Backbone as a chain_set.jsonl record, in Angstrom:
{"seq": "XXXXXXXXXXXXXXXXXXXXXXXXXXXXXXXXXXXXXXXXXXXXXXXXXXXXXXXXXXXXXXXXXXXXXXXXXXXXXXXXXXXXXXXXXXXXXXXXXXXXXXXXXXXXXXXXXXXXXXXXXXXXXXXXXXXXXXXXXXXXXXXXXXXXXXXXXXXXXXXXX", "coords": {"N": [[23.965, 194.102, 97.013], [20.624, 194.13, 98.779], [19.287, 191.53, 100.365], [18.107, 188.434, 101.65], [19.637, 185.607, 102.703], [18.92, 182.794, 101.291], [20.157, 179.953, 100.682], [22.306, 177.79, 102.212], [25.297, 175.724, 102.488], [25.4, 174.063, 100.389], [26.965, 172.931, 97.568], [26.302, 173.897, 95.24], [23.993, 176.215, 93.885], [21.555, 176.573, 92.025], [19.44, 178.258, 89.116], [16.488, 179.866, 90.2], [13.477, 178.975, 89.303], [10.416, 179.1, 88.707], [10.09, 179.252, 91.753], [11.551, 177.555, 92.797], [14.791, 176.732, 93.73], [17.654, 174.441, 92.341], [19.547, 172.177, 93.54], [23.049, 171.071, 94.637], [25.117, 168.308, 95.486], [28.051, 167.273, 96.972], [30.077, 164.203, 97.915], [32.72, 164.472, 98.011], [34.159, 162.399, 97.367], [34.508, 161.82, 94.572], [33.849, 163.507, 91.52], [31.616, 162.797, 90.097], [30.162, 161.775, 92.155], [27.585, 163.511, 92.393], [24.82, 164.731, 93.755], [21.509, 165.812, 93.644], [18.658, 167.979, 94.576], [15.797, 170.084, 95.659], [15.491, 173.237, 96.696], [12.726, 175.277, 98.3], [11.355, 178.613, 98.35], [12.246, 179.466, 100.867], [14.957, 178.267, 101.365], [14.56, 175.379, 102.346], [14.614, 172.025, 102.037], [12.537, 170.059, 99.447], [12.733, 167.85, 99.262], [13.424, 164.396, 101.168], [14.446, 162.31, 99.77], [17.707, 162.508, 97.798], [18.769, 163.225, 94.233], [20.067, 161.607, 91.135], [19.841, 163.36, 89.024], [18.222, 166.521, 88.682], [15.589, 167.728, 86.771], [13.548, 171.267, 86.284], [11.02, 172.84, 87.523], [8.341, 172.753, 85.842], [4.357, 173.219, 85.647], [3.666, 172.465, 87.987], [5.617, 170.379, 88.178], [8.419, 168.695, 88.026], [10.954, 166.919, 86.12], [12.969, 164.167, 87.76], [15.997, 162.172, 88.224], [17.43, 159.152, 88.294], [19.369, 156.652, 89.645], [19.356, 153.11, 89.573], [20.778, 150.169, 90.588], [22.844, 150.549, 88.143], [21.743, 151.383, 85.808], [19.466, 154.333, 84.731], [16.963, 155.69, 85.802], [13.554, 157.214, 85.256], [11.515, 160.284, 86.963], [9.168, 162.047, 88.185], [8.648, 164.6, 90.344], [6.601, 166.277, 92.68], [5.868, 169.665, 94.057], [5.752, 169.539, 96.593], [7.519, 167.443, 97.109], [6.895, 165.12, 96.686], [6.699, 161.958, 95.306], [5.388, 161.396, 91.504], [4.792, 159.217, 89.87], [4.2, 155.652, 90.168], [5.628, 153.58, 89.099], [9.234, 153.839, 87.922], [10.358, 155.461, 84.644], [11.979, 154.848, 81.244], [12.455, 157.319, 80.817], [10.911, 161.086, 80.9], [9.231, 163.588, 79.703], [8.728, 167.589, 80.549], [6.638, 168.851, 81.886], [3.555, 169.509, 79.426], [0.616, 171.862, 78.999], [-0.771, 170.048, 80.658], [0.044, 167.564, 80.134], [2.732, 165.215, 80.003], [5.368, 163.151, 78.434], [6.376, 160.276, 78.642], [8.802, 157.522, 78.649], [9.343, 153.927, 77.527], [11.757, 153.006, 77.234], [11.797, 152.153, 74.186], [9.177, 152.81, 73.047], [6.741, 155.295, 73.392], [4.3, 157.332, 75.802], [1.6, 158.898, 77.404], [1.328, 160.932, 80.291], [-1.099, 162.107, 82.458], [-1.714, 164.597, 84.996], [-2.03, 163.029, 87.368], [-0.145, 160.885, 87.241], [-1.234, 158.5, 85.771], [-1.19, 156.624, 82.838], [-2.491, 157.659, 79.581], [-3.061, 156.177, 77.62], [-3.39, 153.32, 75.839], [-1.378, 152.166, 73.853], [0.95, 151.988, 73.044], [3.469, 154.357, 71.373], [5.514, 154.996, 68.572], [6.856, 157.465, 68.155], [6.507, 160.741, 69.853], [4.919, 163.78, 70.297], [4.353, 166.625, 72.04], [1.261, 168.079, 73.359], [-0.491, 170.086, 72.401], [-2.795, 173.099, 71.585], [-5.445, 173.108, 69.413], [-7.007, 175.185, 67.087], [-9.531, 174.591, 67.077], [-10.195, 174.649, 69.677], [-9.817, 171.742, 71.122], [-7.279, 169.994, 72.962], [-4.637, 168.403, 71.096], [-2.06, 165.75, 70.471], [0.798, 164.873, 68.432], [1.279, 161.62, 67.029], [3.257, 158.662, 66.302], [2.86, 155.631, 64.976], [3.991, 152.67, 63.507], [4.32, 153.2, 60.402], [2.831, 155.415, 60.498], [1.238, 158.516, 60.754], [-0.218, 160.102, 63.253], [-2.739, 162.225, 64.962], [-4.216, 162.322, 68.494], [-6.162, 162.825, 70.711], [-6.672, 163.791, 74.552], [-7.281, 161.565, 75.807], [-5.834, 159.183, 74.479], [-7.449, 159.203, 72.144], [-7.41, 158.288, 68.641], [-7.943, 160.943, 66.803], [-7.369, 162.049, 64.494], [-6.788, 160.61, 61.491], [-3.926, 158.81, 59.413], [-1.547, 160.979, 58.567]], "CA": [[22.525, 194.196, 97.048], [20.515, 193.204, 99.665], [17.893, 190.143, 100.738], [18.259, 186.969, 102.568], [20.138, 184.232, 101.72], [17.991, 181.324, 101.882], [20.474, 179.038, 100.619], [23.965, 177.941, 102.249], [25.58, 174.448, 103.202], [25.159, 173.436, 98.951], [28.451, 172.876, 96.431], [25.871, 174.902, 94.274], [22.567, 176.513, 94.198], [20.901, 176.488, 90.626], [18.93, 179.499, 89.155], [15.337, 180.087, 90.581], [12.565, 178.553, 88.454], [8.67, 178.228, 89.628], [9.568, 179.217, 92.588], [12.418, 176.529, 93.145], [16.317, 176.328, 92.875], [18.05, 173.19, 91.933], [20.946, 172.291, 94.553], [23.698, 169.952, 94.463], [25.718, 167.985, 97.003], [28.718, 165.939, 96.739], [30.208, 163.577, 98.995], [34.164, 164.662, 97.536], [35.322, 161.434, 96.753], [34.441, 161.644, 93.248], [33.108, 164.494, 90.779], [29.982, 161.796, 89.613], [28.844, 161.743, 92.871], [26.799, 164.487, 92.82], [23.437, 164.426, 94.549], [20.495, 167.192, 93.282], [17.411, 168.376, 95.026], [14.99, 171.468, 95.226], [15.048, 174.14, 97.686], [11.946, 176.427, 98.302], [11.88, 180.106, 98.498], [13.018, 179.632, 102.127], [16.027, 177.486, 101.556], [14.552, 174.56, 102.497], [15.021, 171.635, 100.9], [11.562, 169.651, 99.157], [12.208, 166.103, 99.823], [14.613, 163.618, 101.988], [15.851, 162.113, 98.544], [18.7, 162.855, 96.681], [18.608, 162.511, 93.001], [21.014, 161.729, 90.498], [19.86, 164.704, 88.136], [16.869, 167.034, 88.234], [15.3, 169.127, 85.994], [13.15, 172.124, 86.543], [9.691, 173.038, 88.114], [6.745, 173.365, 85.324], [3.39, 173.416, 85.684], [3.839, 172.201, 89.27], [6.742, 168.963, 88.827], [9.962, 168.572, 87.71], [11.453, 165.683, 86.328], [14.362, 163.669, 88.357], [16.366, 160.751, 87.759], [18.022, 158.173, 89.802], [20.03, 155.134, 89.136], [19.186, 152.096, 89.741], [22.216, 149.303, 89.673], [23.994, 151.447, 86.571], [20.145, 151.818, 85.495], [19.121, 155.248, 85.22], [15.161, 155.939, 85.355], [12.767, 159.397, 85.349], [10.033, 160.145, 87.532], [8.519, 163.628, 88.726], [8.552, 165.011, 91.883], [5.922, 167.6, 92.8], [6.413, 170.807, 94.843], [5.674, 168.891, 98.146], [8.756, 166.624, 97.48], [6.296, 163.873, 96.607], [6.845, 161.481, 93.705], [4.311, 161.421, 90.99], [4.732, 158.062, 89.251], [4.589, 154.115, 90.961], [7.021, 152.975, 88.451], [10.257, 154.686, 86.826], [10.379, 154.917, 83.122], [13.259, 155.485, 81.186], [12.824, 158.85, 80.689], [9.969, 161.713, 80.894], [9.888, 165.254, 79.45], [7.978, 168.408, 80.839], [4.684, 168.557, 81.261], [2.907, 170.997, 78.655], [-0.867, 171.503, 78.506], [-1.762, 168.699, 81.837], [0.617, 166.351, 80.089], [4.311, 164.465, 79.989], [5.307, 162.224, 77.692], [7.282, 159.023, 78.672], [9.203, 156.161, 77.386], [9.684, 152.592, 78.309], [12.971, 152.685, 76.063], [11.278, 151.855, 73.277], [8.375, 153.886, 73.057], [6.322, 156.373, 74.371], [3.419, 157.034, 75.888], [1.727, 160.125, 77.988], [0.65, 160.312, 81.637], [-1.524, 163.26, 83.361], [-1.047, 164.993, 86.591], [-2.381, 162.156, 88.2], [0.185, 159.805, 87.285], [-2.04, 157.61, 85.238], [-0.993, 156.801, 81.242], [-3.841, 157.976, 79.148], [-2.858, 155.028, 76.658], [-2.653, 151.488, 76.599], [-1.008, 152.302, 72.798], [2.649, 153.146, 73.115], [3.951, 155.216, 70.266], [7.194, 155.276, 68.032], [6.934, 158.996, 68.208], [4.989, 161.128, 70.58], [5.078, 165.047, 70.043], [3.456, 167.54, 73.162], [-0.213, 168.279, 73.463], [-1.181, 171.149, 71.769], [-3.99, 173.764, 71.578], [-5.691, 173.448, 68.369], [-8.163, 176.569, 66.428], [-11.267, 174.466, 67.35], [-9.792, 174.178, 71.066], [-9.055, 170.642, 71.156], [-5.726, 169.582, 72.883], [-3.898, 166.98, 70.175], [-0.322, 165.217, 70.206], [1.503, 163.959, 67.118], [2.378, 160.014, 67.385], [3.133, 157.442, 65.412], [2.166, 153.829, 64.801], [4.743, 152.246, 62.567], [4.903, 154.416, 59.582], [1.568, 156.308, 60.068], [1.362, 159.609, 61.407], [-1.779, 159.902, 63.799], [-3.206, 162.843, 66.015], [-4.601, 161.41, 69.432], [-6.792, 163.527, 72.575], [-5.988, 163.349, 75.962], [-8.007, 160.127, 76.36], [-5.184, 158.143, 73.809], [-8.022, 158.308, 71.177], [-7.123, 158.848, 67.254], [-8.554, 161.658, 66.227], [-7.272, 162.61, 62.67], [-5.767, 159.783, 60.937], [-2.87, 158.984, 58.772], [-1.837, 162.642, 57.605]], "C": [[22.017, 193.681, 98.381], [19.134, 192.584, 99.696], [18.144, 189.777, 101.518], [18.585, 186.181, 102.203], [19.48, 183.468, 102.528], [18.841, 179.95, 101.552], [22.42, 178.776, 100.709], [24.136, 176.353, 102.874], [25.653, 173.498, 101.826], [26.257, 173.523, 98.612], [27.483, 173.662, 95.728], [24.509, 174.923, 94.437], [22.554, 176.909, 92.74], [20.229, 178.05, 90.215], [17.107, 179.146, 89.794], [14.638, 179.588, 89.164], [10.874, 178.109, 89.01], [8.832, 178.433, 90.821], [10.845, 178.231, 93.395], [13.836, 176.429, 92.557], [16.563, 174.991, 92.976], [19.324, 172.961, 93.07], [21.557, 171.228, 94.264], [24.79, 169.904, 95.414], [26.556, 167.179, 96.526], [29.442, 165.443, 97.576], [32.164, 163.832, 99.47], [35.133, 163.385, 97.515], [35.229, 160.998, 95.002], [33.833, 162.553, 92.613], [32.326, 163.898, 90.527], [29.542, 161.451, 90.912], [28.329, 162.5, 93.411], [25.735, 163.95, 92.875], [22.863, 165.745, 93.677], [19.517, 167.145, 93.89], [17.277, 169.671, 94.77], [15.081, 172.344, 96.749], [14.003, 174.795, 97.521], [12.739, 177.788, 98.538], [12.095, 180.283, 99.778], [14.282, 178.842, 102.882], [15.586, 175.854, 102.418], [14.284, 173.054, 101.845], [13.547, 170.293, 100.968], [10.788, 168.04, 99.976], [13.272, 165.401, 100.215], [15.487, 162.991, 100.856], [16.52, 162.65, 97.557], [18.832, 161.633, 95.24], [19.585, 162.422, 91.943], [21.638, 162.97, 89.167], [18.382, 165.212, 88.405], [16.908, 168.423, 87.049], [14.852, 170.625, 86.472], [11.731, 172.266, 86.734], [8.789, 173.583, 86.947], [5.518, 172.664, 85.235], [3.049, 172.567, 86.847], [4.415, 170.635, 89.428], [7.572, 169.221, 87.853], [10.534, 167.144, 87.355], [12.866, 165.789, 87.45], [14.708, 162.512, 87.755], [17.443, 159.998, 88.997], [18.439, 156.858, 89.102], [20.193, 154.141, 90.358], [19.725, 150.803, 89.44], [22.673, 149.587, 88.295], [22.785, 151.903, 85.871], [19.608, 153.018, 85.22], [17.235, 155.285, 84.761], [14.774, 157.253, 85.313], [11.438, 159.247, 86.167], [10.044, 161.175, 87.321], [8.297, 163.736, 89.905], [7.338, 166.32, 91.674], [6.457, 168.758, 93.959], [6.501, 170.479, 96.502], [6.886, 167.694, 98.392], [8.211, 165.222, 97.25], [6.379, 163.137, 94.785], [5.52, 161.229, 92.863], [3.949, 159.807, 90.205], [5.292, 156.602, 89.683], [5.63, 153.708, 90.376], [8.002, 153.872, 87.931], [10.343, 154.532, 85.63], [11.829, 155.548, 83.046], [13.938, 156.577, 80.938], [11.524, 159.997, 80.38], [10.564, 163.085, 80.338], [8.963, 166.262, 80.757], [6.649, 167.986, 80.645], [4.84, 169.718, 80.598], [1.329, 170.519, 78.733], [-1.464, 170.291, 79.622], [-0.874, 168.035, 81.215], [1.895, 165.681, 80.036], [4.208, 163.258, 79.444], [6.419, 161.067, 78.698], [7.521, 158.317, 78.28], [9.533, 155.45, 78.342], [11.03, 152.286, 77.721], [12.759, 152.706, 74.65], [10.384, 152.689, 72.15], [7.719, 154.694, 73.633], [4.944, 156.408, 74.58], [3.23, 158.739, 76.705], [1.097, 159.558, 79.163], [-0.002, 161.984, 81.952], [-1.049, 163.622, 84.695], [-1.336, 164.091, 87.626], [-1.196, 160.899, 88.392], [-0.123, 158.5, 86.31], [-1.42, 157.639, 83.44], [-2.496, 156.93, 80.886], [-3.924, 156.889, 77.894], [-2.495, 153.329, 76.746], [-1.994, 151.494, 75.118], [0.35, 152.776, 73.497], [3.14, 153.405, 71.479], [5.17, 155.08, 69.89], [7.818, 156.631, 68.083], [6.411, 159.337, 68.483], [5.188, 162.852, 70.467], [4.404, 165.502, 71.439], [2.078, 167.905, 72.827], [-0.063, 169.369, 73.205], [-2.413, 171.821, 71.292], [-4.377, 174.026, 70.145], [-6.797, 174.488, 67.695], [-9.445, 176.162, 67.161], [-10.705, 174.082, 69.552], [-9.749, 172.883, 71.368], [-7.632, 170.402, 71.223], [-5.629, 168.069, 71.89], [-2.75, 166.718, 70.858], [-0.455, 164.589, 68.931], [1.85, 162.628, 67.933], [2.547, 159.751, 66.06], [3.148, 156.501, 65.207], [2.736, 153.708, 63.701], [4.948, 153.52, 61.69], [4.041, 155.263, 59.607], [1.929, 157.457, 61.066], [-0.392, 159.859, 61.656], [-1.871, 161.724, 64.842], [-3.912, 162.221, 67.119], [-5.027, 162.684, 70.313], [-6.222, 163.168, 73.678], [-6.987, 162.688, 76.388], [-6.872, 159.203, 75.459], [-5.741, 157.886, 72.636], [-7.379, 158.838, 69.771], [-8.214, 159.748, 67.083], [-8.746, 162.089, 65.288], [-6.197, 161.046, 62.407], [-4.741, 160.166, 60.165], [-2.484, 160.227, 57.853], [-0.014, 162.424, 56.735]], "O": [[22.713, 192.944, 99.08], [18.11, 193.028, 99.177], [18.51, 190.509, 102.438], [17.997, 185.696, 101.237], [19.371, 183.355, 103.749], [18.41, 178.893, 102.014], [23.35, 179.154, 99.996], [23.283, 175.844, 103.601], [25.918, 172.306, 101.979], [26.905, 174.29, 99.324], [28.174, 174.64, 95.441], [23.846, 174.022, 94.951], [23.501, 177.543, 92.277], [20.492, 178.989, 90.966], [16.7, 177.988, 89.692], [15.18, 179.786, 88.076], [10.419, 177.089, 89.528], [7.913, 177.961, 91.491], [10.939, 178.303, 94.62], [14.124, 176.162, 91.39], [15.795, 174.297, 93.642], [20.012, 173.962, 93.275], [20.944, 170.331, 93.685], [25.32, 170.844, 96.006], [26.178, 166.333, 95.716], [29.705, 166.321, 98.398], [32.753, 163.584, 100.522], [36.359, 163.319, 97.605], [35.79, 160.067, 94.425], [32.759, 162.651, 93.206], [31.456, 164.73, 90.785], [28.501, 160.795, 90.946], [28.315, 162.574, 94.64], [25.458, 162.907, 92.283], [23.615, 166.554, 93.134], [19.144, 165.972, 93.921], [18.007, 170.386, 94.085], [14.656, 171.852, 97.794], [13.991, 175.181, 96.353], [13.914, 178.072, 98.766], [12.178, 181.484, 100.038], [14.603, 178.721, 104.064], [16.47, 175.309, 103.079], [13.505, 173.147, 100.897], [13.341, 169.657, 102.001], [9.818, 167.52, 100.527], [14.294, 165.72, 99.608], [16.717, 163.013, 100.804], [16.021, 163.193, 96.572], [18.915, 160.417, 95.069], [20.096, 163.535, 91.818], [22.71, 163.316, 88.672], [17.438, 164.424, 88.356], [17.611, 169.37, 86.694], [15.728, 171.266, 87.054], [11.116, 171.641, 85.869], [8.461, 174.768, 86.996], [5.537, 171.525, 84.768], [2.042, 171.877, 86.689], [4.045, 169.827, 90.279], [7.343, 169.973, 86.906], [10.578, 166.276, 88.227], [13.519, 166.757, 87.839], [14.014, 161.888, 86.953], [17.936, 160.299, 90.084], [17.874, 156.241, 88.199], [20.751, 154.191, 91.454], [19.422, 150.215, 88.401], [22.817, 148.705, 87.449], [22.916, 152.976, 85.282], [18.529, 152.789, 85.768], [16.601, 154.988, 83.748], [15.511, 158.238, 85.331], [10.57, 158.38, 86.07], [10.744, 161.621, 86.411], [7.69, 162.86, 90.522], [7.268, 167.093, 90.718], [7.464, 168.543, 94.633], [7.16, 171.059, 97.365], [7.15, 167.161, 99.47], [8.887, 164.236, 97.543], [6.205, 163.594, 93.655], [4.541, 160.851, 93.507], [2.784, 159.431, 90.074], [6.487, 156.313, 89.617], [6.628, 153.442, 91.047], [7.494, 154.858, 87.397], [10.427, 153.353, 85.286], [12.538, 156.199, 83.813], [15.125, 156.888, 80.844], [11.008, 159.67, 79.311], [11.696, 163.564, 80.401], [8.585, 165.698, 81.784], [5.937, 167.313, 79.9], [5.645, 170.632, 80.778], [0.866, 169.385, 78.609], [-2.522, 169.709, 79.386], [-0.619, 167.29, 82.161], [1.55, 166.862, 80.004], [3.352, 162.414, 79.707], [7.233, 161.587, 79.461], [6.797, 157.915, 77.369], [9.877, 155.746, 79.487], [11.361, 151.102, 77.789], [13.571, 153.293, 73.935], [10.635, 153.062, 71.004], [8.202, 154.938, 74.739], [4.221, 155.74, 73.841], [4.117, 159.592, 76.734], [0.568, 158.458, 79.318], [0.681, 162.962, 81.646], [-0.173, 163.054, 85.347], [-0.923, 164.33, 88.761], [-1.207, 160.117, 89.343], [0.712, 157.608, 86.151], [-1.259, 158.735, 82.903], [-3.454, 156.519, 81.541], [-4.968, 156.864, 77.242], [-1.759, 152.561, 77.365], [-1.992, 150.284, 74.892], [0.603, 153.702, 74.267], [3.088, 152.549, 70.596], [6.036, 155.028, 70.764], [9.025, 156.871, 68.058], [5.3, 159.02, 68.058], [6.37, 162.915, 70.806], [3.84, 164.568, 72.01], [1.929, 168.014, 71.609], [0.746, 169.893, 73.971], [-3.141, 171.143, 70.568], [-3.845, 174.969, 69.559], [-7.832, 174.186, 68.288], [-10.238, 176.931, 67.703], [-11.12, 173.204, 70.308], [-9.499, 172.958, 72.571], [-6.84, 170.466, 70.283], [-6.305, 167.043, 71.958], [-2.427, 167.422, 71.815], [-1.41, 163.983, 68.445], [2.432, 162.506, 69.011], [2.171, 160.324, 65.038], [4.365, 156.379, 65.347], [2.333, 154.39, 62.759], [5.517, 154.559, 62.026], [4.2, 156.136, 58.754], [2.738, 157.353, 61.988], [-1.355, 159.847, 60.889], [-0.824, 162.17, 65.311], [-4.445, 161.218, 66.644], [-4.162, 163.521, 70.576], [-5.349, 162.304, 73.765], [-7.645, 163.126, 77.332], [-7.06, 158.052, 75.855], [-5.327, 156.989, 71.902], [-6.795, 159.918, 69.857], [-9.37, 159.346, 67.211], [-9.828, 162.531, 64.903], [-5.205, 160.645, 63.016], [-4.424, 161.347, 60.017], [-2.937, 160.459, 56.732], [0.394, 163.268, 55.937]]}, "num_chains": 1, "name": "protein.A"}
């Protein structure tokens, strides 16, 4: 076939996603020390650090992860190679709907595209923001044994169902 290869000098180039492949680098003194970053659609690569795993590009970031003395944490990178969150938690999903859930280990909580948690509540269980009939985004949590709905301000909206 033909194109342009935009991407050569990688141990592997990932599949295209958003706009962004996944690459990985290793140093060959050990199969675990692989490196991951993002190339653009012109093979160039997002941001100066290498991460211990990334995910995939939606709704404009990607989680990564990185270890920290045997540690591993999660942030988000955005498409500019820039990190989205001051601290590392111990693990983030996708955003859906403006939002990403995170955990401190423990429990969870959500943050917007800003970075910012929308809760000073952390959750035992946090479900994805979802578009409900009357257009109101929800999430499922839960607070001990209760099962709560919450807005993207952190507030309860439907109680114990």
């Amino acid at each position: 076939k033909e194109g342009t290869l935009v991407a050569k000098g990688f141990d592997y180039v990932g599949f295209w996603h958003n706009g962004f492949a996944e690459v990985r680098m290793n140093d060959g003194t050990n199969p675990t020390n692989d490196t991951f970053n993002f190339i653009n659609t012109e093979g160039k690569l997002i941001s100066d650090t290498w991460f211990n795993w990334v995910g995939y590009f939606q709704e404009g970031y990607a989680p990564v992860e990185r270890d920290f003395r045997g540690h591993k944490k999660r942030n988000f990178i955005d498409e500019k190679g820039q990190l989205l969150l001051d601290k590392w938690p111990e693990w983030v999903s996708l955003f859906v709907n403006g939002f990403a859930q995170v955990s401190n280990g423990h429990a969870y909580n959500f943050v917007n595209k800003k970075g910012k948690l929308i809760s000073n509540t952390w959750f035992e269980e946090a479900g994805n923001f979802m578009l409900r009939k009357d257009s109101m985004l929800t999430a499922s949590v839960t607070i001990g044994d209760d099962y709560y709905y919450i807005n993207t301000s952190g507030d309860i909206v439907y109680g114990d169902y």
